[in-house]
C-alpha cells in the first residue's frame, strides 16, 4: 500500500523466462543515490540515459500510484490514481543489475494527462494491455517505443484524495489506498481545490 524508492517491487523483465520477480525500485544514478523515475520528453527524444536504458525493459506491476498536490509553500495533499475498473496494470519500466547483482528498476514518466495535470506535471507511463507484451520484445524499434510513452487516456482513470499518512515511509496499511478527506501532511483539511 505504500512503496518507497529502495523497496522491492513486482516486475516482469525482458529476460527470456518472462517470470514475475522482484526488483529494487531505483537505479543507481551517478553517485547521488537512486532515481526511481526517468522522464521522457513528450513528442521528442528521451534523455540520453533513458535511451541507453531502453534496451533493458520491464513491466513494473501496480494497481495505483500516489501524487502530491502542492497547496502552499510546504503543504502537500496526497492523491491516489487508479484505473476506473480497479484492475492491476503495468508501468513502462527499465531495469539493470545493481552493484550487488540484484535487479533494480525505474519507472518511465511523461507529461500528465488532463486528469492528473492539476495535481502533478508528470505521470508514470502506463502501458495498455495490448502493449505490455510488445514492451518486452527485444527487437522493437526505438521510434515505436517512444510512441508508446504517451499519457494514459484520461477517461480510463480516476483520482481521489487519500490520507496524509501515506507520506510516512514504512507505514503499510490498507487504509492508505482508500479515499479520504483532503488534508496536508500537517493534518490541515483542505476545503476547496478549484
XYZ file of C-alpha atoms in Angstrom:
194
model
C 0.000 0.000 0.000
C 2.985 2.291 0.458
C 6.120 1.592 -1.577
C 9.065 3.983 -1.495
C 12.261 4.162 -3.558
C 14.631 1.453 -2.312
C 11.777 -1.001 -1.629
C 11.224 -4.093 -3.757
C 8.514 -4.031 -6.423
C 6.974 -6.768 -8.598
C 8.342 -6.779 -12.151
C 8.457 -8.864 -15.288
C 11.753 -8.291 -17.114
C 12.606 -8.726 -20.774
C 14.682 -11.800 -19.968
C 13.629 -14.908 -21.837
C 11.897 -16.555 -18.846
C 9.337 -13.712 -18.531
C 8.700 -14.671 -14.906
C 7.318 -12.461 -12.167
C 10.196 -11.427 -9.904
C 11.244 -8.662 -7.516
C 13.433 -5.647 -8.223
C 14.680 -2.783 -6.082
C 12.807 0.390 -7.056
C 15.569 2.776 -8.024
C 18.525 2.704 -10.387
C 21.986 3.883 -9.368
C 22.303 7.452 -10.637
C 25.862 8.752 -10.771
C 26.990 8.992 -7.155
C 23.916 10.752 -5.813
C 21.870 7.700 -4.835
C 18.800 6.237 -6.527
C 16.489 7.512 -9.206
C 13.097 5.793 -9.207
C 11.729 7.514 -12.282
C 13.130 8.684 -15.591
C 11.469 11.476 -17.539
C 10.780 11.031 -21.232
C 10.147 14.248 -23.113
C 6.704 14.050 -24.731
C 6.848 14.164 -28.508
C 10.639 14.086 -28.539
C 13.674 12.008 -27.839
C 14.330 10.643 -24.366
C 17.124 11.967 -22.214
C 20.357 10.168 -23.201
C 20.450 7.965 -20.096
C 16.898 6.796 -20.822
C 17.697 5.983 -24.464
C 20.540 3.743 -23.331
C 18.380 2.070 -20.682
C 15.527 1.384 -23.102
C 17.497 -1.678 -24.174
C 16.649 -3.343 -20.785
C 12.885 -3.047 -20.431
C 10.497 -4.367 -17.796
C 6.902 -4.144 -16.641
C 6.509 -2.691 -13.144
C 3.221 -4.023 -11.763
C 0.823 -1.878 -9.712
C -2.827 -1.191 -9.013
C -2.397 2.537 -8.398
C 0.091 5.241 -7.560
C 0.300 8.389 -5.444
C 0.862 12.008 -6.412
C 1.014 15.081 -4.199
C -0.537 18.454 -4.962
C 1.299 21.427 -3.551
C -1.175 23.751 -1.811
C 1.218 26.098 -0.001
C 4.929 26.678 0.379
C 5.278 23.499 2.443
C 1.821 21.897 2.377
C 1.062 18.953 0.079
C -2.093 16.842 -0.284
C -1.710 13.205 -1.457
C -3.895 11.674 -4.158
C -4.164 8.127 -5.463
C -4.502 7.442 -9.182
C -6.019 4.156 -10.401
C -7.705 2.750 -13.434
C -11.506 3.140 -13.340
C -12.073 -0.617 -13.107
C -9.587 -1.052 -10.195
C -7.547 -3.687 -12.023
C -3.774 -4.082 -11.854
C -1.722 -2.592 -14.675
C 1.893 -2.239 -15.785
C 4.140 0.804 -15.841
C 6.730 1.007 -18.609
C 9.996 0.377 -16.803
C 13.684 -0.122 -17.373
C 15.994 -2.296 -15.314
C 19.570 -3.344 -14.748
C 21.612 -5.269 -12.216
C 22.932 -3.123 -9.369
C 26.363 -3.450 -7.752
C 25.039 -6.325 -5.587
C 23.786 -8.266 -8.605
C 20.140 -7.572 -7.707
C 17.627 -6.438 -10.305
C 16.880 -2.720 -9.940
C 14.275 -0.753 -11.898
C 12.880 2.683 -12.636
C 9.506 3.782 -13.992
C 9.371 5.967 -17.087
C 7.338 9.152 -16.742
C 5.818 11.527 -19.243
C 3.682 14.670 -19.218
C 0.492 14.294 -17.169
C -2.871 13.803 -18.853
C -5.680 16.338 -18.173
C -6.960 14.329 -15.173
C -3.621 14.259 -13.335
C -2.200 17.590 -14.552
C -3.988 19.776 -11.939
C -2.154 17.759 -9.263
C 1.192 16.892 -10.902
C 3.042 17.856 -14.094
C 4.190 14.306 -14.828
C 2.753 10.829 -14.590
C 4.151 7.306 -14.950
C 3.789 5.715 -18.366
C 1.018 3.102 -18.063
C 1.038 0.569 -20.879
C -2.180 -0.656 -22.455
C -2.835 -4.401 -22.181
C -2.089 -4.702 -25.905
C 1.352 -3.100 -25.464
C 2.573 -4.957 -22.362
C 3.982 -7.963 -24.231
C 5.308 -5.747 -27.031
C 7.236 -3.674 -24.468
C 9.263 -6.755 -23.528
C 10.175 -7.795 -27.093
C 13.866 -7.231 -27.850
C 13.531 -6.190 -31.494
C 11.135 -3.227 -31.181
C 12.499 -0.098 -32.931
C 13.252 2.876 -30.668
C 10.746 5.016 -32.620
C 7.936 2.590 -31.708
C 8.965 2.512 -28.047
C 8.903 6.301 -27.864
C 5.459 6.395 -29.464
C 4.112 4.168 -26.669
C 5.393 6.514 -23.941
C 2.319 8.734 -24.003
C -0.010 9.774 -21.169
C -2.676 7.164 -20.407
C -6.224 8.094 -21.573
C -7.991 10.337 -19.043
C -11.390 8.673 -19.449
C -9.982 5.335 -18.243
C -8.590 6.674 -14.955
C -9.736 8.136 -11.661
C -8.025 10.220 -8.987
C -9.033 10.844 -5.367
C -7.502 12.270 -2.172
C -6.082 9.827 0.374
C -4.819 10.023 3.941
C -1.769 12.192 4.555
C -0.356 9.177 6.434
C 0.821 7.859 3.058
C 3.768 10.256 3.478
C 5.032 8.140 6.395
C 7.584 5.804 4.841
C 7.274 2.350 6.358
C 3.572 2.681 7.200
C 1.863 -0.029 5.140
C -1.860 -0.364 5.905
C -4.834 -0.832 3.519
C -6.442 2.436 4.653
C -3.721 4.391 2.832
C -5.270 3.455 -0.527
C -8.828 4.440 0.447
C -10.477 7.812 -0.359
C -10.120 10.339 2.450
C -10.959 13.930 3.323
C -8.214 16.002 1.655
C -5.618 17.121 4.214
C -1.974 18.107 4.027
C 0.848 16.330 5.841
C 0.318 18.593 8.874
C -3.322 17.497 9.308
C -4.832 20.717 7.890
C -8.021 19.928 5.978
C -8.405 21.443 2.541
C -11.900 22.580 1.612
C -11.540 23.694 -1.994
C -9.168 22.688 -4.753
C -10.626 24.861 -7.520
